[in-house]
Amino acid sequence: MFGKIRPQGSGPGIADSWHGGDDGENPLGPGAEGGALPVHTKQIGLWALLVTISMLFAGFTSAYLARRAAGEWTPIPLPRVLWLNTLILLASSATMEVARRTLRSWNLRALKRWLGITMVLGLAFLRGQFVAWKSLEQQGIFLPTNPHGSFFYLLTAVHGLHVLGGLIALGVVWFRAWRERYTPYHPAIGLCATYWHFMDLLWVYLFVLLFIL
Amino acid sequence: MHHVHEENHEAPQSFLRRYIFSTDHKVIGIQYYLTALFMMLVAGLLAILIRIQLAWPQTPQPWLHKILPGLYDPNGIMRPEYYPMLFTMHGTLMVFFVLSTAPVSGFGNFLIPLQIGARDMAFPFLNMMSYWTFFVGCLVMLASFFVAGGAAASGWTAYPPLSALPESIPGSQWGQTLWIIGMVFFIASFTMGGLNFVTTVLNLRTRGMSMFRLPLTIWAMFCVSILGLLSFPALTAGVIMLLFDRHFGTSFFVPSGVVIADKLMPHQGGSPLLWQHLFWFLGHPEVYILMLPAMGFASDIISVFARKPIFSYRAMVFAILVISVLSFLVWGHHMFVSGMSPYLGMAFAVFTLLIAVPSAIKVFNWLATLWRAKIHFTTPMLFALGIVSLFISGGLSGIWLGQAPIDIQVHDTYFVVAHFHLIMAGAALFGVFAATYYWFPKMFGRMMNETLGKLHFWLTFVTYYLTFFPMHFLGLRGMMRRIYDPTQYDLFKPLQPINELISHSAFLLGAAQLIFVFNFVWSIFRGKKAGPNPWRANTLEWTTESPAPHGNWRGPLPVVYRGPYEYSVPGVAEDYIPQNVAPAEVKTVGARG
Ligand code: HEM
Ligand SMILES: [Cu+2]
């Protein structure tokens, strides 16, 4: 699998094909050579994406902290279902990790199974967040009612959309796994796992920020 | 099992895949560039309307009523509630859709793979998506002129409560909502671009192209992408909250007790200042997103036409890095009058003035590069020198503004308008022109006409200064920015001749751009054919044919042996050594062959 990696810094004269073949051949991704970092190109792109998502939530966080410090702040009650949601999302990270490892042993069947479980857990998490919204509404806390509530709806909505994006990506990977497109060094599963764990951590962070700090 | 990307090896044949839904970075770069030029036309026409109004506020313009009956009443007087729409959309379009887009998304896309020796961007499909997302953003912004109430009217900075309450001004109805949506598309597109740029520069450099052999243009693009990825999310957060305030009744930014037309607004306890912090956390890095590419172009072009290495390449790189870091620590200088604690204001002022240090290093190095050089005054060189000139004249007023006691006097006056038009708008605009004249041969395979180019430069240069320099005096005399009719104040009546002068030169400035448009179109078809390297330059884009083929180099990728600025090396026969020339191949003086 690593047969086609090129020596670095070697002189001219090595004929190079367009991009050095497909993803499976160059473990750093198409075209990565010369001064490339020892990381898959797509992984770098994903990290950059996670950095900018982090900045988005940093922006929300500073707004939240500033608003809370400004006074007139009545905390909303913690919807109980959030504990369950948190557990579900943590569990989904674990199953995602299992899925990732199954691929290492070329076990596509297990990969499909564990990806499926991860997706079901992800959907359950989203459903649970929705239940949390409903329970607040039943207590008369709507989006505009209270600053804490506004931030809760806002942050869960934005986070939920990002989880949804991750679910779509997982769906694509799952679909492709059916078509037996994966080899142990294919980057897609690793990328999904990184993103998924990040969403998981992000939720834990938001939970702590909104209800514990 | 191996899925081979056959389609990568040959250029796509159908017109649609080749020129419209293309994944080739060069096509995408040119698409971005041309779209930005079109948006520049729209934003420029808005500026002309602003200048007509400011020079002759009470003079009826019946012909304008005929063309724009919504904007002018039947007597030919501009409807006052729509004046804010003009400066808002002028600023928004120019800052984001023109002067961020053309240099970064346009030339950045075009140049990064060519200058680092790559076949394309890291994620070509994402790149295509990024352009079409931008395109939708443009359509949304343009559509906003036609909704009830007109386009947004709360300034390019969109301060609430004006931007948060639809009742506050006609433009705050659907126009503001579309403004938010358009900005979301813009940010999404810029983010996709940024991910691509960062990854490509990190991982797709050709053999031998170490980070410290990158042309300064690439360093600028790299840092600008990082700035964008780190700072735009703050605005994203802000516009999402603004959208919630507008449509879902939340009170993130709207304080208690706002009364509009005798009606008490239901919002409670929000903070307009919070928006200002979020906006300027993006806003200040954003001005460097416009400035740094122009600095990169200026460095590359000055070195080529001075036929000298750029003075102290490493200092130039470190200056870019220091500016980038500092640009995150100074946003408070836009808020000195917001009632912030004087100690905090002091901290912001100190960081602001610190930026003058790396800025001065850059200026010094450009001047040192020019020192005793045999300068070739081509059109791109003239525009590059224009960048330096504008950066100096705009930077000096920045040093004034950076000090809270002075800024509190001139904040929100035409002094600020003068400052940022010289430095940000001017330098970025001249950067676009410099880059166009310089890289046109690589884009279209032909040269632009030099005579027309020089005429364009001198007219633009002179009228640009005539338009924006006098604004300093207006500002020092107290004339506020964003004002519909200065003659309403006795105090400003004596300033009217200055306002008229400014307007006249602004019209000339606009007219001079017709020369550019003509030259551009004419040269695409009739310009002198360009060889691979018409400027005898060192960077890698000049080692392939003009225009560069799909995949950029027909044979193997070039291998890099040296930095980008080896001009007039003593003892060497030619006065330039392209980056891909191996040490053994360098011809020395006296050697034959
Ligand atoms: C030595 C460097 C600079 C300093 C000390 C400086 C300082 C300042 C200060 C204090 C203001 C706020 C003025 C006010 O609103 O009262 C300001 C406004 C502005 N500056 Fe600069 N500046 C510098 C360079 C730049 C550069 C390089 C750019 C862009 C390329 C730029 C673009 C702007 C813009 C766009 C505004 C106005 C924003 C608005 O209110 O609409 N400045 N500058
Ligand atoms: Cu600033």
PDB file of C-alpha atoms in Angstrom, chain A:
ATOM      1  CA  MET A   1       0.000   0.000   0.000  1.00  0.00           C
ATOM      2  CA  PHE A   2       2.751   2.416   0.748  1.00  0.00           C
ATOM      3  CA  GLY A   3       4.728   1.266  -2.270  1.00  0.00           C
ATOM      4  CA  LYS A   4       4.264   4.431  -4.259  1.00  0.00           C
ATOM      5  CA  ILE A   5       5.452   6.941  -1.704  1.00  0.00           C
ATOM      6  CA  ARG A   6       8.178   9.006  -3.258  1.00  0.00           C
ATOM      7  CA  PRO A   7      11.548   9.789  -1.796  1.00  0.00           C
ATOM      8  CA  GLN A   8      11.575  13.371  -0.573  1.00  0.00           C
ATOM      9  CA  GLY A   9      13.869  15.970  -1.989  1.00  0.00           C
ATOM     10  CA  SER A  10      15.143  13.725  -4.754  1.00  0.00           C
ATOM     11  CA  GLY A  11      16.330  15.426  -7.885  1.00  0.00           C
ATOM     12  CA  PRO A  12      14.504  16.019 -11.114  1.00  0.00           C
ATOM     13  CA  GLY A  13      13.852  13.382 -13.670  1.00  0.00           C
ATOM     14  CA  ILE A  14      11.394  11.279 -11.742  1.00  0.00           C
ATOM     15  CA  ALA A  15       8.427  11.090 -14.012  1.00  0.00           C
ATOM     16  CA  ASP A  16       5.384  12.034 -12.051  1.00  0.00           C
ATOM     17  CA  SER A  17       1.898  11.140 -13.031  1.00  0.00           C
ATOM     18  CA  TRP A  18      -0.856  13.675 -12.562  1.00  0.00           C
ATOM     19  CA  HIS A  19      -1.385  13.473  -8.857  1.00  0.00           C
ATOM     20  CA  GLY A  20       0.567  10.399  -7.932  1.00  0.00           C
ATOM     21  CA  GLY A  21      -2.431   8.133  -8.363  1.00  0.00           C
ATOM     22  CA  ASP A  22      -5.513   7.832  -6.241  1.00  0.00           C
ATOM     23  CA  ASP A  23      -6.052   8.142  -2.534  1.00  0.00           C
ATOM     24  CA  GLY A  24      -5.147   4.529  -1.952  1.00  0.00           C
ATOM     25  CA  GLU A  25      -1.690   4.882  -3.434  1.00  0.00           C
ATOM     26  CA  ASN A  26      -0.329   8.031  -1.875  1.00  0.00           C
ATOM     27  CA  PRO A  27      -0.965   7.854   1.844  1.00  0.00           C
ATOM     28  CA  LEU A  28      -0.726  11.640   2.060  1.00  0.00           C
ATOM     29  CA  GLY A  29      -3.385  12.243  -0.570  1.00  0.00           C
ATOM     30  CA  PRO A  30      -3.226  13.186  -4.236  1.00  0.00           C
ATOM     31  CA  GLY A  31      -0.404  15.490  -5.156  1.00  0.00           C
ATOM     32  CA  ALA A  32       1.151  15.566  -1.692  1.00  0.00           C
ATOM     33  CA  GLU A  33       4.879  15.277  -2.018  1.00  0.00           C
ATOM     34  CA  GLY A  34       7.882  17.528  -1.766  1.00  0.00           C
ATOM     35  CA  GLY A  35       7.349  19.642   1.295  1.00  0.00           C
ATOM     36  CA  ALA A  36       4.217  17.850   2.460  1.00  0.00           C
ATOM     37  CA  LEU A  37       3.537  17.351   6.149  1.00  0.00           C
ATOM     38  CA  PRO A  38       3.373  13.719   7.204  1.00  0.00           C
ATOM     39  CA  VAL A  39      -0.396  13.925   7.443  1.00  0.00           C
ATOM     40  CA  HIS A  40      -3.077  13.163   4.921  1.00  0.00           C
ATOM     41  CA  THR A  41      -4.106  16.282   3.030  1.00  0.00           C
ATOM     42  CA  LYS A  42      -7.751  15.742   3.831  1.00  0.00           C
ATOM     43  CA  GLN A  43      -6.951  15.446   7.519  1.00  0.00           C
ATOM     44  CA  ILE A  44      -5.284  18.859   7.427  1.00  0.00           C
ATOM     45  CA  GLY A  45      -8.312  20.305   5.718  1.00  0.00           C
ATOM     46  CA  LEU A  46     -10.536  18.774   8.360  1.00  0.00           C
ATOM     47  CA  TRP A  47      -8.476  20.167  11.204  1.00  0.00           C
ATOM     48  CA  ALA A  48      -8.667  23.587   9.672  1.00  0.00           C
ATOM     49  CA  LEU A  49     -12.426  23.165   9.495  1.00  0.00           C
ATOM     50  CA  LEU A  50     -12.563  22.173  13.156  1.00  0.00           C
ATOM     51  CA  VAL A  51     -10.511  25.225  14.068  1.00  0.00           C
ATOM     52  CA  THR A  52     -12.962  27.519  12.368  1.00  0.00           C
ATOM     53  CA  ILE A  53     -15.923  25.712  13.964  1.00  0.00           C
ATOM     54  CA  SER A  54     -14.216  26.160  17.326  1.00  0.00           C
ATOM     55  CA  MET A  55     -13.929  29.865  16.659  1.00  0.00           C
ATOM     56  CA  LEU A  56     -17.634  29.991  15.891  1.00  0.00           C
ATOM     57  CA  PHE A  57     -18.425  28.531  19.285  1.00  0.00           C
ATOM     58  CA  ALA A  58     -15.816  30.735  20.910  1.00  0.00           C
ATOM     59  CA  GLY A  59     -17.752  33.669  19.497  1.00  0.00           C
ATOM     60  CA  PHE A  60     -20.983  32.358  20.969  1.00  0.00           C
ATOM     61  CA  THR A  61     -19.239  31.646  24.249  1.00  0.00           C
ATOM     62  CA  SER A  62     -17.961  35.168  24.640  1.00  0.00           C
ATOM     63  CA  ALA A  63     -21.410  36.517  23.838  1.00  0.00           C
ATOM     64  CA  TYR A  64     -22.905  34.148  26.387  1.00  0.00           C
ATOM     65  CA  LEU A  65     -20.462  35.046  29.145  1.00  0.00           C
ATOM     66  CA  ALA A  66     -20.840  38.757  28.478  1.00  0.00           C
ATOM     67  CA  ARG A  67     -24.608  38.534  28.559  1.00  0.00           C
ATOM     68  CA  ARG A  68     -24.604  36.475  31.739  1.00  0.00           C
ATOM     69  CA  ALA A  69     -22.304  38.941  33.477  1.00  0.00           C
ATOM     70  CA  ALA A  70     -24.552  41.849  32.481  1.00  0.00           C
ATOM     71  CA  GLY A  71     -27.220  40.922  35.052  1.00  0.00           C
ATOM     72  CA  GLU A  72     -30.965  40.291  34.794  1.00  0.00           C
ATOM     73  CA  TRP A  73     -30.100  36.640  34.431  1.00  0.00           C
ATOM     74  CA  THR A  74     -32.512  33.912  35.530  1.00  0.00           C
ATOM     75  CA  PRO A  75     -31.182  30.436  34.850  1.00  0.00           C
ATOM     76  CA  ILE A  76     -33.534  27.983  33.175  1.00  0.00           C
ATOM     77  CA  PRO A  77     -34.018  24.521  34.698  1.00  0.00           C
ATOM     78  CA  LEU A  78     -31.871  21.788  33.209  1.00  0.00           C
ATOM     79  CA  PRO A  79     -33.978  19.504  31.006  1.00  0.00           C
ATOM     80  CA  ARG A  80     -33.349  16.036  32.478  1.00  0.00           C
ATOM     81  CA  VAL A  81     -33.195  14.388  29.079  1.00  0.00           C
ATOM     82  CA  LEU A  82     -29.899  16.139  28.410  1.00  0.00           C
ATOM     83  CA  TRP A  83     -28.090  13.679  30.661  1.00  0.00           C
ATOM     84  CA  LEU A  84     -29.389  10.836  28.574  1.00  0.00           C
ATOM     85  CA  ASN A  85     -28.511  12.661  25.353  1.00  0.00           C
ATOM     86  CA  THR A  86     -25.001  13.167  26.572  1.00  0.00           C
ATOM     87  CA  LEU A  87     -24.648   9.471  27.320  1.00  0.00           C
ATOM     88  CA  ILE A  88     -26.017   8.603  23.887  1.00  0.00           C
ATOM     89  CA  LEU A  89     -23.565  10.866  22.132  1.00  0.00           C
ATOM     90  CA  LEU A  90     -20.645   9.539  24.173  1.00  0.00           C
ATOM     91  CA  ALA A  91     -21.716   6.022  23.306  1.00  0.00           C
ATOM     92  CA  SER A  92     -21.872   6.945  19.642  1.00  0.00           C
ATOM     93  CA  SER A  93     -18.280   8.120  19.817  1.00  0.00           C
ATOM     94  CA  ALA A  94     -17.334   4.735  21.199  1.00  0.00           C
ATOM     95  CA  THR A  95     -19.136   2.873  18.426  1.00  0.00           C
ATOM     96  CA  MET A  96     -17.543   5.163  15.878  1.00  0.00           C
ATOM     97  CA  GLU A  97     -14.182   4.183  17.269  1.00  0.00           C
ATOM     98  CA  VAL A  98     -15.082   0.514  17.024  1.00  0.00           C
ATOM     99  CA  ALA A  99     -16.114   1.080  13.408  1.00  0.00           C
ATOM    100  CA  ARG A 100     -12.795   2.680  12.674  1.00  0.00           C
ATOM    101  CA  ARG A 101     -10.910  -0.243  14.115  1.00  0.00           C
ATOM    102  CA  THR A 102     -12.910  -2.857  12.246  1.00  0.00           C
ATOM    103  CA  LEU A 103     -11.687  -1.378   9.021  1.00  0.00           C
ATOM    104  CA  ARG A 104      -8.112  -2.049  10.009  1.00  0.00           C
ATOM    105  CA  SER A 105      -8.899  -5.748   9.890  1.00  0.00           C
ATOM    106  CA  TRP A 106     -10.594  -5.473   6.500  1.00  0.00           C
ATOM    107  CA  ASN A 107     -13.896  -6.341   8.090  1.00  0.00           C
ATOM    108  CA  LEU A 108     -16.333  -4.427   5.924  1.00  0.00           C
ATOM    109  CA  ARG A 109     -19.350  -6.195   7.364  1.00  0.00           C
ATOM    110  CA  ALA A 110     -18.527  -5.109  10.868  1.00  0.00           C
ATOM    111  CA  LEU A 111     -17.731  -1.655   9.579  1.00  0.00           C
ATOM    112  CA  LYS A 112     -21.193  -1.322   8.128  1.00  0.00           C
ATOM    113  CA  ARG A 113     -22.781  -2.606  11.314  1.00  0.00           C
ATOM    114  CA  TRP A 114     -20.921  -0.231  13.628  1.00  0.00           C
ATOM    115  CA  LEU A 115     -21.374   2.732  11.360  1.00  0.00           C
ATOM    116  CA  GLY A 116     -25.066   1.958  11.322  1.00  0.00           C
ATOM    117  CA  ILE A 117     -25.203   1.860  15.108  1.00  0.00           C
ATOM    118  CA  THR A 118     -23.334   5.147  15.283  1.00  0.00           C
ATOM    119  CA  MET A 119     -25.796   6.762  12.967  1.00  0.00           C
ATOM    120  CA  VAL A 120     -28.768   5.485  14.930  1.00  0.00           C
ATOM    121  CA  LEU A 121     -27.254   6.873  18.118  1.00  0.00           C
ATOM    122  CA  GLY A 122     -26.608  10.196  16.398  1.00  0.00           C
ATOM    123  CA  LEU A 123     -30.220  10.391  15.308  1.00  0.00           C
ATOM    124  CA  ALA A 124     -31.325   9.490  18.801  1.00  0.00           C
ATOM    125  CA  PHE A 125     -29.230  12.340  20.145  1.00  0.00           C
ATOM    126  CA  LEU A 126     -30.871  14.818  17.804  1.00  0.00           C
ATOM    127  CA  ARG A 127     -34.270  13.500  18.713  1.00  0.00           C
ATOM    128  CA  GLY A 128     -33.363  13.878  22.390  1.00  0.00           C
ATOM    129  CA  GLN A 129     -32.339  17.500  21.880  1.00  0.00           C
ATOM    130  CA  PHE A 130     -35.708  18.092  20.328  1.00  0.00           C
ATOM    131  CA  VAL A 131     -37.369  16.518  23.362  1.00  0.00           C
ATOM    132  CA  ALA A 132     -35.393  18.913  25.555  1.00  0.00           C
ATOM    133  CA  TRP A 133     -36.745  21.862  23.575  1.00  0.00           C
ATOM    134  CA  LYS A 134     -40.270  20.581  23.924  1.00  0.00           C
ATOM    135  CA  SER A 135     -39.915  20.110  27.660  1.00  0.00           C
ATOM    136  CA  LEU A 136     -38.768  23.706  28.047  1.00  0.00           C
ATOM    137  CA  GLU A 137     -41.645  24.927  25.945  1.00  0.00           C
ATOM    138  CA  GLN A 138     -44.041  23.054  28.195  1.00  0.00           C
ATOM    139  CA  GLN A 139     -42.671  25.045  31.099  1.00  0.00           C
ATOM    140  CA  GLY A 140     -43.372  28.237  29.184  1.00  0.00           C
ATOM    141  CA  ILE A 141     -39.755  28.896  28.235  1.00  0.00           C
ATOM    142  CA  PHE A 142     -39.787  29.807  24.571  1.00  0.00           C
ATOM    143  CA  LEU A 143     -36.983  31.112  22.440  1.00  0.00           C
ATOM    144  CA  PRO A 144     -37.390  34.802  23.357  1.00  0.00           C
ATOM    145  CA  THR A 145     -38.556  34.293  26.951  1.00  0.00           C
ATOM    146  CA  ASN A 146     -35.298  34.405  28.809  1.00  0.00           C
ATOM    147  CA  PRO A 147     -31.665  35.128  27.850  1.00  0.00           C
ATOM    148  CA  HIS A 148     -30.400  31.828  29.198  1.00  0.00           C
ATOM    149  CA  GLY A 149     -33.109  30.030  27.279  1.00  0.00           C
ATOM    150  CA  SER A 150     -32.328  31.968  24.097  1.00  0.00           C
ATOM    151  CA  PHE A 151     -28.715  30.896  24.300  1.00  0.00           C
ATOM    152  CA  PHE A 152     -29.737  27.319  25.032  1.00  0.00           C
ATOM    153  CA  TYR A 153     -31.937  27.118  21.945  1.00  0.00           C
ATOM    154  CA  LEU A 154     -29.372  28.895  19.815  1.00  0.00           C
ATOM    155  CA  LEU A 155     -26.383  26.801  20.825  1.00  0.00           C
ATOM    156  CA  THR A 156     -28.191  23.462  20.683  1.00  0.00           C
ATOM    157  CA  ALA A 157     -29.566  24.378  17.264  1.00  0.00           C
ATOM    158  CA  VAL A 158     -26.181  25.311  15.831  1.00  0.00           C
ATOM    159  CA  HIS A 159     -24.535  22.274  17.370  1.00  0.00           C
ATOM    160  CA  GLY A 160     -27.370  20.068  16.162  1.00  0.00           C
ATOM    161  CA  LEU A 161     -26.905  21.304  12.607  1.00  0.00           C
ATOM    162  CA  HIS A 162     -23.242  20.372  12.780  1.00  0.00           C
ATOM    163  CA  VAL A 163     -24.152  16.918  14.072  1.00  0.00           C
ATOM    164  CA  LEU A 164     -26.591  16.598  11.206  1.00  0.00           C
ATOM    165  CA  GLY A 165     -23.778  17.429   8.800  1.00  0.00           C
ATOM    166  CA  GLY A 166     -21.714  14.681  10.394  1.00  0.00           C
ATOM    167  CA  LEU A 167     -24.611  12.250  10.039  1.00  0.00           C
ATOM    168  CA  ILE A 168     -24.848  13.023   6.343  1.00  0.00           C
ATOM    169  CA  ALA A 169     -21.140  12.354   5.940  1.00  0.00           C
ATOM    170  CA  LEU A 170     -21.527   9.075   7.845  1.00  0.00           C
ATOM    171  CA  GLY A 171     -24.421   8.184   5.593  1.00  0.00           C
ATOM    172  CA  VAL A 172     -22.292   8.702   2.511  1.00  0.00           C
ATOM    173  CA  VAL A 173     -19.509   6.577   3.944  1.00  0.00           C
ATOM    174  CA  TRP A 174     -21.960   3.869   4.960  1.00  0.00           C
ATOM    175  CA  PHE A 175     -23.429   3.844   1.489  1.00  0.00           C
ATOM    176  CA  ARG A 176     -20.005   3.569  -0.049  1.00  0.00           C
ATOM    177  CA  ALA A 177     -19.088   0.773   2.324  1.00  0.00           C
ATOM    178  CA  TRP A 178     -21.953  -1.174   0.804  1.00  0.00           C
ATOM    179  CA  ARG A 179     -20.299  -0.726  -2.524  1.00  0.00           C
ATOM    180  CA  GLU A 180     -17.116  -2.132  -1.006  1.00  0.00           C
ATOM    181  CA  ARG A 181     -15.072   0.906  -1.739  1.00  0.00           C
ATOM    182  CA  TYR A 182     -12.885   0.884   1.332  1.00  0.00           C
ATOM    183  CA  THR A 183      -9.397  -0.298   2.042  1.00  0.00           C
ATOM    184  CA  PRO A 184      -7.780  -0.048   5.468  1.00  0.00           C
ATOM    185  CA  TYR A 185      -5.930   3.087   4.496  1.00  0.00           C
ATOM    186  CA  HIS A 186      -8.819   4.955   3.030  1.00  0.00           C
ATOM    187  CA  PRO A 187      -8.995   8.313   4.837  1.00  0.00           C
ATOM    188  CA  ALA A 188     -12.773   8.711   4.906  1.00  0.00           C
ATOM    189  CA  ILE A 189     -13.482   6.687   8.048  1.00  0.00           C
ATOM    190  CA  GLY A 190     -10.723   8.394   9.988  1.00  0.00           C
ATOM    191  CA  LEU A 191     -12.018  11.784   8.905  1.00  0.00           C
ATOM    192  CA  CYS A 192     -15.540  10.934  10.006  1.00  0.00           C
ATOM    193  CA  ALA A 193     -14.250   9.685  13.320  1.00  0.00           C
ATOM    194  CA  THR A 194     -12.279  12.867  13.962  1.00  0.00           C
ATOM    195  CA  TYR A 195     -15.269  15.007  13.172  1.00  0.00           C
ATOM    196  CA  TRP A 196     -17.630  12.868  15.208  1.00  0.00           C
ATOM    197  CA  HIS A 197     -15.451  12.893  18.309  1.00  0.00           C
ATOM    198  CA  PHE A 198     -15.120  16.618  17.948  1.00  0.00           C
ATOM    199  CA  MET A 199     -18.885  17.057  17.893  1.00  0.00           C
ATOM    200  CA  ASP A 200     -19.046  14.902  20.973  1.00  0.00           C
ATOM    201  CA  LEU A 201     -16.493  16.976  22.838  1.00  0.00           C
ATOM    202  CA  LEU A 202     -18.162  20.154  21.681  1.00  0.00           C
ATOM    203  CA  TRP A 203     -21.451  19.006  23.141  1.00  0.00           C
ATOM    204  CA  VAL A 204     -19.859  18.182  26.479  1.00  0.00           C
ATOM    205  CA  TYR A 205     -18.316  21.635  26.445  1.00  0.00           C
ATOM    206  CA  LEU A 206     -21.643  23.307  25.706  1.00  0.00           C
ATOM    207  CA  PHE A 207     -23.371  21.274  28.384  1.00  0.00           C
ATOM    208  CA  VAL A 208     -20.842  22.363  30.973  1.00  0.00           C
ATOM    209  CA  LEU A 209     -20.954  25.957  29.793  1.00  0.00           C
ATOM    210  CA  LEU A 210     -24.729  26.188  29.808  1.00  0.00           C
ATOM    211  CA  PHE A 211     -25.595  24.308  32.966  1.00  0.00           C
ATOM    212  CA  ILE A 212     -22.633  23.638  35.174  1.00  0.00           C
ATOM    213  CA  LEU A 213     -20.275  26.608  35.050  1.00  0.00           C
TER     214      LEU A 213
END
